[in-house]
GROMACS .gro file of C-alpha atoms in nm:
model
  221
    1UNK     CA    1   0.000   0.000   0.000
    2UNK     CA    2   0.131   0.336  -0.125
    3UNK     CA    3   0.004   0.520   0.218
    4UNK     CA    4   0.222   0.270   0.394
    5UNK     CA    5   0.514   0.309   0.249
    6UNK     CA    6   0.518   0.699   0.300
    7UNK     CA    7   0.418   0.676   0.629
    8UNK     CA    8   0.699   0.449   0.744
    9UNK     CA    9   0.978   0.647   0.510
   10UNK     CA   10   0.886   0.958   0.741
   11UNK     CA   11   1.128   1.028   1.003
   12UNK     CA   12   0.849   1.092   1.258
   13UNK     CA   13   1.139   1.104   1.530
   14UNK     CA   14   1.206   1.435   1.417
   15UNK     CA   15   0.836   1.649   1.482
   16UNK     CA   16   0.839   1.877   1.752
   17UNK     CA   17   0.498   1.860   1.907
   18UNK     CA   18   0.301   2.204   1.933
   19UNK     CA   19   0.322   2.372   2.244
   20UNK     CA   20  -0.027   2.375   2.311
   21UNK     CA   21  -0.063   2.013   2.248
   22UNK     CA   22   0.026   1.857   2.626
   23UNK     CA   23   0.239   1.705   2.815
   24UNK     CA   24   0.569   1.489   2.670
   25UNK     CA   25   0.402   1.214   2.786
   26UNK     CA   26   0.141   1.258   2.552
   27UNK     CA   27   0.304   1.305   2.274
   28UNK     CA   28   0.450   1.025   2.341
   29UNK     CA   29   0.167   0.830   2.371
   30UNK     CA   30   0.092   0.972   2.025
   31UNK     CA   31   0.407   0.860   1.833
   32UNK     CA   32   0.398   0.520   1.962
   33UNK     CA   33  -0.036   0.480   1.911
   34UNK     CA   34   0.090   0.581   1.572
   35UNK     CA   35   0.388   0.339   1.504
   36UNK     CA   36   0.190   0.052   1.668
   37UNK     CA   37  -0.071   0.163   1.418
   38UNK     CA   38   0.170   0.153   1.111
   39UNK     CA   39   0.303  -0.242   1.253
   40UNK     CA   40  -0.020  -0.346   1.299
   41UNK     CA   41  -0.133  -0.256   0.927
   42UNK     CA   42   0.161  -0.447   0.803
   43UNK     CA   43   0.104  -0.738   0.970
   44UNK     CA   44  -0.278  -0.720   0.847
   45UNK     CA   45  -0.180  -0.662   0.500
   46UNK     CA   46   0.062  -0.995   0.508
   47UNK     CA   47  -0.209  -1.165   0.639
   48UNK     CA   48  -0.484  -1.069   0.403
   49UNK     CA   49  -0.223  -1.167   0.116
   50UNK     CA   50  -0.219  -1.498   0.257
   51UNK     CA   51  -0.608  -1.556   0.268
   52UNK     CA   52  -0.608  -1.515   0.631
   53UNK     CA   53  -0.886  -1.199   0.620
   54UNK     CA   54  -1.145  -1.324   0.878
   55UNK     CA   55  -0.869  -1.462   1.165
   56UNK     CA   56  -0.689  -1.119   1.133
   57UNK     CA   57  -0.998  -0.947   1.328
   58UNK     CA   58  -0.846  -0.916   1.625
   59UNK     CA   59  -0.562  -0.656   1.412
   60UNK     CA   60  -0.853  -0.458   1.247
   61UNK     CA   61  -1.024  -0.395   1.601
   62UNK     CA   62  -0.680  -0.337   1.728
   63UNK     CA   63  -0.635  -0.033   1.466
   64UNK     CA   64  -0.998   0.099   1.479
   65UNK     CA   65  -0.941   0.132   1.890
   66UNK     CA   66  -0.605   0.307   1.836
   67UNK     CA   67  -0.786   0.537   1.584
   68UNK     CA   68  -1.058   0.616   1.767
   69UNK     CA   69  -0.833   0.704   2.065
   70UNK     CA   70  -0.594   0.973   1.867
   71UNK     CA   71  -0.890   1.177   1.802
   72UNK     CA   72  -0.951   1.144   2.200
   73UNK     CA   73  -0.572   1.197   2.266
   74UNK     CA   74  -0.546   1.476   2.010
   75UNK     CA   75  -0.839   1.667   2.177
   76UNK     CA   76  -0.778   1.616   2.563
   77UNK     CA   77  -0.430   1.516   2.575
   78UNK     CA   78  -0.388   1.563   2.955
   79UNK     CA   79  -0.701   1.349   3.046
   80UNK     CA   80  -0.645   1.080   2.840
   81UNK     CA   81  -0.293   1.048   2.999
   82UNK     CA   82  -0.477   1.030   3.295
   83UNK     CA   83  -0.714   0.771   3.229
   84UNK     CA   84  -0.484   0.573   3.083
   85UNK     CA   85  -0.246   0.547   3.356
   86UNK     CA   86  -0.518   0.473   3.608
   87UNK     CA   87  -0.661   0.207   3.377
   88UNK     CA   88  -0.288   0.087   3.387
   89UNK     CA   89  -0.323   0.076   3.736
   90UNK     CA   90  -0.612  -0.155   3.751
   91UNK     CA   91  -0.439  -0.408   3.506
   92UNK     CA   92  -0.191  -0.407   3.760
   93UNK     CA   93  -0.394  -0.471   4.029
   94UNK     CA   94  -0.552  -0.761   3.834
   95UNK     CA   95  -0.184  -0.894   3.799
   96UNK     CA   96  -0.085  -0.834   4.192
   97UNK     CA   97  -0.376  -1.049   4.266
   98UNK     CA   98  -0.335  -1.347   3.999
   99UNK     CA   99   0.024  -1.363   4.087
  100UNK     CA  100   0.064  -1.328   4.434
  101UNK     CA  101   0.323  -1.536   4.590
  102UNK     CA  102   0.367  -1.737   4.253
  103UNK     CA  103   0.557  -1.546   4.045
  104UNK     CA  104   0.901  -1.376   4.099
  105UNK     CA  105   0.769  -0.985   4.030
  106UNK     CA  106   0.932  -0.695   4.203
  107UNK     CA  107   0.592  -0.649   4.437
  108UNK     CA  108   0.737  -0.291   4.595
  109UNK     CA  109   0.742  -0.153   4.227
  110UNK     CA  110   0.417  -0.290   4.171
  111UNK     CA  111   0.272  -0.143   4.480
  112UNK     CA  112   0.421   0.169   4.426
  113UNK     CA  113   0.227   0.193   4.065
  114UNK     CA  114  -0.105   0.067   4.158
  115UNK     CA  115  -0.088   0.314   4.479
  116UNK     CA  116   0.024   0.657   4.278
  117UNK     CA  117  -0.244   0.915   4.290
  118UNK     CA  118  -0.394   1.084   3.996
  119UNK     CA  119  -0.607   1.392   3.989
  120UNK     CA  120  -0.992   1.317   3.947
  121UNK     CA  121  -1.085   1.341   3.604
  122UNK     CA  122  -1.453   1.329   3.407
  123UNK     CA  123  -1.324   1.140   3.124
  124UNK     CA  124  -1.233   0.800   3.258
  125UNK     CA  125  -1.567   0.658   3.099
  126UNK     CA  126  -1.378   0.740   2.752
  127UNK     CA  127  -1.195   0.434   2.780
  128UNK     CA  128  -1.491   0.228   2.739
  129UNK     CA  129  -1.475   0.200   2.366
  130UNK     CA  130  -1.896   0.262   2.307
  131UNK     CA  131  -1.860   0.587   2.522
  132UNK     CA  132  -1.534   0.686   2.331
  133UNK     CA  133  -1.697   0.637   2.013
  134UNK     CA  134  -2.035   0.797   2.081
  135UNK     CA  135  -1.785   1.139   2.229
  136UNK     CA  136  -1.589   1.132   1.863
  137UNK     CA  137  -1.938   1.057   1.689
  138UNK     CA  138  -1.822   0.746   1.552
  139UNK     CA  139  -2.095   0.529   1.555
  140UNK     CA  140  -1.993   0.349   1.227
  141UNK     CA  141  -1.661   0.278   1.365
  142UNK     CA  142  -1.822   0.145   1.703
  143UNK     CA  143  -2.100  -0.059   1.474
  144UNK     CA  144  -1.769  -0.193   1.245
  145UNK     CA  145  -1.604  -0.253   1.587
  146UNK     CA  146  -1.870  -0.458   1.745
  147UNK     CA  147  -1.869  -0.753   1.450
  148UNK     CA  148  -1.480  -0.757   1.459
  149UNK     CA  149  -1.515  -0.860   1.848
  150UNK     CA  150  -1.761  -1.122   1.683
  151UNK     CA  151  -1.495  -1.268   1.518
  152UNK     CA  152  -1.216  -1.185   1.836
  153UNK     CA  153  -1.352  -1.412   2.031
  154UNK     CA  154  -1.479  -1.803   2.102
  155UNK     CA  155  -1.793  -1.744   1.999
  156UNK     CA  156  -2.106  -1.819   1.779
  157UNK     CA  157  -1.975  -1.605   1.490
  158UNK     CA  158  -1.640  -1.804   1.442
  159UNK     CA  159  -1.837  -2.132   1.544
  160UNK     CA  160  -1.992  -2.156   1.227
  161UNK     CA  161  -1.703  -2.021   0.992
  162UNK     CA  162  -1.582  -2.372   0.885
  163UNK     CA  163  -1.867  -2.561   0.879
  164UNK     CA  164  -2.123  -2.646   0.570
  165UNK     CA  165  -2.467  -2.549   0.708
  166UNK     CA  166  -2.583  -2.942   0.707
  167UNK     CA  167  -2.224  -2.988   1.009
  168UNK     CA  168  -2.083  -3.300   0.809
  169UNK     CA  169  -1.790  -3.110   0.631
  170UNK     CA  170  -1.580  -2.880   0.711
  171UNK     CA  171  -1.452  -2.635   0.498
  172UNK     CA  172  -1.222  -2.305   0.397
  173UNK     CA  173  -1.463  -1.979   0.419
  174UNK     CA  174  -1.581  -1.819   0.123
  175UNK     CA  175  -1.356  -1.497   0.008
  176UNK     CA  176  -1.438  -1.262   0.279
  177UNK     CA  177  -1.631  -0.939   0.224
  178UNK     CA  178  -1.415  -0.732   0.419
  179UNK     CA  179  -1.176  -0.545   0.230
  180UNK     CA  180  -0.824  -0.509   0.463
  181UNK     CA  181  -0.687  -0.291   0.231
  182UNK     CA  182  -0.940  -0.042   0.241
  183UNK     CA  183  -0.998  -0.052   0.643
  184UNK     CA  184  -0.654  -0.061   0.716
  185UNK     CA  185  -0.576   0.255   0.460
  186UNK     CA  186  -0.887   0.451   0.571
  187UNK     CA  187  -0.798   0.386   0.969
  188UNK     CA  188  -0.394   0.513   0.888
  189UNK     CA  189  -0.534   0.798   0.711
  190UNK     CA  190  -0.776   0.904   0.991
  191UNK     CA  191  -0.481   0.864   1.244
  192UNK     CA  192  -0.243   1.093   1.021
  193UNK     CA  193  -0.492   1.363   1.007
  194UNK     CA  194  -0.522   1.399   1.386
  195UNK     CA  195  -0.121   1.391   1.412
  196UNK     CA  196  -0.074   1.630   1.150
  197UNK     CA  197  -0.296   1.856   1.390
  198UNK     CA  198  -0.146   1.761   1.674
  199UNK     CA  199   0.259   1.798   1.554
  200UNK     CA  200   0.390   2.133   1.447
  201UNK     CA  201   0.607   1.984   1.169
  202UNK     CA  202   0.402   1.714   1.023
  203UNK     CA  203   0.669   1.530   0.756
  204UNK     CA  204   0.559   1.674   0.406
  205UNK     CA  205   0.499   1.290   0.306
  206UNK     CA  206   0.182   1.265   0.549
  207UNK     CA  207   0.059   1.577   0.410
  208UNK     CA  208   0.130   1.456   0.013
  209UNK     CA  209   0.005   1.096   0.104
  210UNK     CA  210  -0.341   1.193   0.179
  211UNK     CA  211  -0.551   1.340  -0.152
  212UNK     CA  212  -0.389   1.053  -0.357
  213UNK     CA  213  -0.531   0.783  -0.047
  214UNK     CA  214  -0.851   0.944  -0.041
  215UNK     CA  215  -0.929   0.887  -0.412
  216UNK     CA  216  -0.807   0.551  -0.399
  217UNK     CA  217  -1.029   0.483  -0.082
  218UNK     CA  218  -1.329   0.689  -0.174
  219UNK     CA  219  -1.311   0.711  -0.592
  220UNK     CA  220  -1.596   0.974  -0.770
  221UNK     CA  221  -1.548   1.177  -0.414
   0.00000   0.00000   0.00000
């Protein structure tokens, strides 16, 4: 994919982040949403290449979260640190109690992260995905979201992918209606946008990338 390839040829290393735009951490946060972003779609593409479309799911709902979250980043930089650290801090509390006295961990440095105190903050329901997407007004993405967790997880949805409806044969799925390519360009491009926002010095090839992806993505528009 063209989009791709100019987004990983930036030096991205190299943008100074606007002074209005938060905290270091946050910017960060931003870089490495993004690079995750640009790995992920790579390993998707691969994937798709290889006829794998459906089982790569759990990478498209992996991109749309990350997405989804730049615009929330992007806006409210300092509270979405915030939330994210304390949700960090449950996931470590999860951890302290399904490892305790099993597991050679450094228990005073865990302590000492679960027990840090954050200011109190109205925007910790963001990180529920449905709330996240209903602040951004991105139902489509939530709706798009929501059948991708369908096919995450052991459920009814990949329960029947294999299987001829009569359950005597099993089988390789039809082609798959998704289209990565398109998802995974459209998802990249979204990203992009917010960071050129968000970055004083956006590389010239994020800005140059963008009218050719959205014909290619969207053609007649």
């Amino acid at each position: 994919m063209d989009a791709l390839a100019a987004y990983k040829a930036a030096d991205l290393t190299q943008i100074r982040i606007r002074a209005s735009a938060g905290s270091d951490i946050s910017s960060e946060i931003a870089y490495s949403w993004f690079k995750h972003m640009l790995r992920t779609s790579e390993a998707i593409l691969t994937l798709a290449d290889a006829d794998f479309d459906t089982e790569i799911a759990p990478l498209r709902r992996s991109l749309m979260e990350h997405c989804t979250a730049m615009f929330w980043l992007t806006r409210s930089p300092e509270k979405t640190v915030n939330s994210l650290f304390k949700a960090y801090q449950q996931t470590l509390r999860k951890i302290e109690m399904a490892t305790a006295g099993k597991w050679d961990i450094n228990y005073d440095l865990l302590r000492a992260m679960v027990e840090a105190e954050m200011p109190p903050n109205d925007e910790n329901n963001l990180l529920s995905f449905k709330a996240l997407t209903d602040a951004e007004e991105a139902q489509a993405t939530y709706a798009a979201w929501l059948q991708e967790t369908a096919f995450s997880h052991a459920g009814w949805s990949t329960g029947r992918l294999y299987v001829k409806h009569d359950g005597t044969r099993l089988q390789l799925p039809d082609s798959d209606v998704r289209d990565s390519y398109r998802v995974t360009a459209m998802y990249l491009l979204f990203a992009a946008d917010r960071l050129i926002d968000y970055w004083e010095n956006p590389p010239i090839l994020l800005q140059q990338s963008h009218p050719a992806l959205i014909t290619r993505l969207f053609p007649g528009h």
